Short mmCIF file of C-alpha atoms in Angstrom, two decimals:
data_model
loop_
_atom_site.label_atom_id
_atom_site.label_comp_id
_atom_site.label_asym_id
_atom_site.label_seq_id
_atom_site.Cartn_x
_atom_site.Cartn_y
_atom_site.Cartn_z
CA UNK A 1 108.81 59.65 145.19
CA UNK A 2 111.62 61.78 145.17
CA UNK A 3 112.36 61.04 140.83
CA UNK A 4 108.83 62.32 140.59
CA UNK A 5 109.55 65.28 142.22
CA UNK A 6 112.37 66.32 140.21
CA UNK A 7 111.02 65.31 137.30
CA UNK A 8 108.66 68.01 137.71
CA UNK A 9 110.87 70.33 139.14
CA UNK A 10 113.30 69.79 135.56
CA UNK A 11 109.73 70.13 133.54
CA UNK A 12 108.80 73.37 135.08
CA UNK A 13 112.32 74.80 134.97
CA UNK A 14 112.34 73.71 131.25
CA UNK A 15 109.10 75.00 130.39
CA UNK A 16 109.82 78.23 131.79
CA UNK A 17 113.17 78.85 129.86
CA UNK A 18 111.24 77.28 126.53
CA UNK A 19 108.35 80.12 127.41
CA UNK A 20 111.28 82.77 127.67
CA UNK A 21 113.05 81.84 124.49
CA UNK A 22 109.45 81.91 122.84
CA UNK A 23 109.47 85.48 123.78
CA UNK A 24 112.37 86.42 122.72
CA UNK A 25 111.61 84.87 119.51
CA UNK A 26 107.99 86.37 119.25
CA UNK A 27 110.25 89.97 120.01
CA UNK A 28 112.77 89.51 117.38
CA UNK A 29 110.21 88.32 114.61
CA UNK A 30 108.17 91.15 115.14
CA UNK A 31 108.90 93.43 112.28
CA UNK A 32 108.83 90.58 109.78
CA UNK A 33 105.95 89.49 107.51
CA UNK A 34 103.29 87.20 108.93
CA UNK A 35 103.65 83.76 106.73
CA UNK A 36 107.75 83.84 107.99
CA UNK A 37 106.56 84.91 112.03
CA UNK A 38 104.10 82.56 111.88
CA UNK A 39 106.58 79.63 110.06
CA UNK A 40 109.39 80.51 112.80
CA UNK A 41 107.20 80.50 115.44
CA UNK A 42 105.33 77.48 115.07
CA UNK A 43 108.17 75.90 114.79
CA UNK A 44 110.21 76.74 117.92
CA UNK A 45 106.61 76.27 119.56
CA UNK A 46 106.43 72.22 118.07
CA UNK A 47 110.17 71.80 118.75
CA UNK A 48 109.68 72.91 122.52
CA UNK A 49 106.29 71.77 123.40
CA UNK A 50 106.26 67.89 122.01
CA UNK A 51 107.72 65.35 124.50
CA UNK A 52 107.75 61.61 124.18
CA UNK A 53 109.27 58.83 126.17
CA UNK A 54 112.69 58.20 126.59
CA UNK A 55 112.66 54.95 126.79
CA UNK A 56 110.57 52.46 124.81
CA UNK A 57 106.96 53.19 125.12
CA UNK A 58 107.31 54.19 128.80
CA UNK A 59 109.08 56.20 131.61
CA UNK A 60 110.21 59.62 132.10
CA UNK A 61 109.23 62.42 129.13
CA UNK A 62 111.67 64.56 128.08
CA UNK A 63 111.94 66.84 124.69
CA UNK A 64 111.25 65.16 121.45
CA UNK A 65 113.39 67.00 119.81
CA UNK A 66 116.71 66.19 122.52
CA UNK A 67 115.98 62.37 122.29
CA UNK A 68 115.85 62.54 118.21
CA UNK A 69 118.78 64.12 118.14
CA UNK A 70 120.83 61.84 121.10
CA UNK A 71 119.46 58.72 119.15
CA UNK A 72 120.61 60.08 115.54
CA UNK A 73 123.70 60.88 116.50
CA UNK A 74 124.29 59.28 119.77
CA UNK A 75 125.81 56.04 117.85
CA UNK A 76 123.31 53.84 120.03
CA UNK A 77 122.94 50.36 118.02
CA UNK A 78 119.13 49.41 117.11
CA UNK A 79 117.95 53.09 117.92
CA UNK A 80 116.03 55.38 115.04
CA UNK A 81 115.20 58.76 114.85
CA UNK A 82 111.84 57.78 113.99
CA UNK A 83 110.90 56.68 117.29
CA UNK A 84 111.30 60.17 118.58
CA UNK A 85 110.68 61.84 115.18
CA UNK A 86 107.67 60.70 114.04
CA UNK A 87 105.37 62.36 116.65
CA UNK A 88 107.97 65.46 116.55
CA UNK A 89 106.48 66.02 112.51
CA UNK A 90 103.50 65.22 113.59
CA UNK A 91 103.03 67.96 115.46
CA UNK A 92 104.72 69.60 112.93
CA UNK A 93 102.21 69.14 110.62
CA UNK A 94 99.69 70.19 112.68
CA UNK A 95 101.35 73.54 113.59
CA UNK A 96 101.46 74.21 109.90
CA UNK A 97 98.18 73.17 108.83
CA UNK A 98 96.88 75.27 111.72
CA UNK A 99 98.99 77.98 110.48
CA UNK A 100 98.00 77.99 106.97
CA UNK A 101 94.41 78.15 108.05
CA UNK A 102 94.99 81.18 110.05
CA UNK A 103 96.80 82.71 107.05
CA UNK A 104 93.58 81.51 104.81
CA UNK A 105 91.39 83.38 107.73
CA UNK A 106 93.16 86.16 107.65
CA UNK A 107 93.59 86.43 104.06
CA UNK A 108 89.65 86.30 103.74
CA UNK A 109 89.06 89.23 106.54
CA UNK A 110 91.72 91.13 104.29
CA UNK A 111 89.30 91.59 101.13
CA UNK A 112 87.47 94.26 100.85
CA UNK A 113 84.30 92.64 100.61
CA UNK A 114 84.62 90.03 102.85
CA UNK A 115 84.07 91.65 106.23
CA UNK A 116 81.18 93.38 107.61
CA UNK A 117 83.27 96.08 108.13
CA UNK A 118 83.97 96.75 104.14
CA UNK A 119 80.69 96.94 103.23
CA UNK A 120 80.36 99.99 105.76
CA UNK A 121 82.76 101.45 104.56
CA UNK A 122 81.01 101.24 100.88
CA UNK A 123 78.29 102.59 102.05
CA UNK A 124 79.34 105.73 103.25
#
């Protein structure tokens, strides 16, 4: 009972200084253009935010990105990055599909004729 416990407690202290560091990051980025915001932020967001197991298929979660890089270059025999990796550009992937069809979304509200609100504007 009392791993579980501070399991949670180390979850909830990490997710709170991974939502912190996403601010800062969302701060800083602010000024730039949207497609390099929106490529920096989604990934910090994937690199935080994915966990797997740490060992095998089961057990305690931690940061997929932590037990990638421990098993890389940790010099443990028989381990992969993959194991680790694989759902890390996963959700990679995702982010940036996601990402490019918010750009695509946006891009499409952008034109003139597009939105509701550019054809009012004709019209006056």
């Amino acid at each position: 009972m009392a791993f579980e416990s501070y399991q949670l407690l180390s979850w909830c202290i990490y997710l709170l200084s991974a939502l912190a560091v996403m601010i800062v990051t969302l701060r800083i980025t602010r000024s730039w253009p949207l497609t390099l915001r929106g490529f920096i932020v989604t990934t910090a967001t994937v690199l935080f935010a994915v966990p797997w197991y740490v060992q095998g298929t089961g057990g305690p979660l931690a940061p997929a990105v932590i037990i990638t890089f421990f098993e890389t270059f940790g010099g443990v025999e028989g381990a992969t990055w993959m194991r680790a990796g694989l759902p890390l550009l996963g959700g990679l992937a995702v982010g940036y599909l996601v990402l490019a069809l918010f750009l695509w979304l946006k891009s499409r509200q952008d034109e003139p004729g597009a939105s509701p609100s550019g054809e009012a504007a004709e019209e006056r």
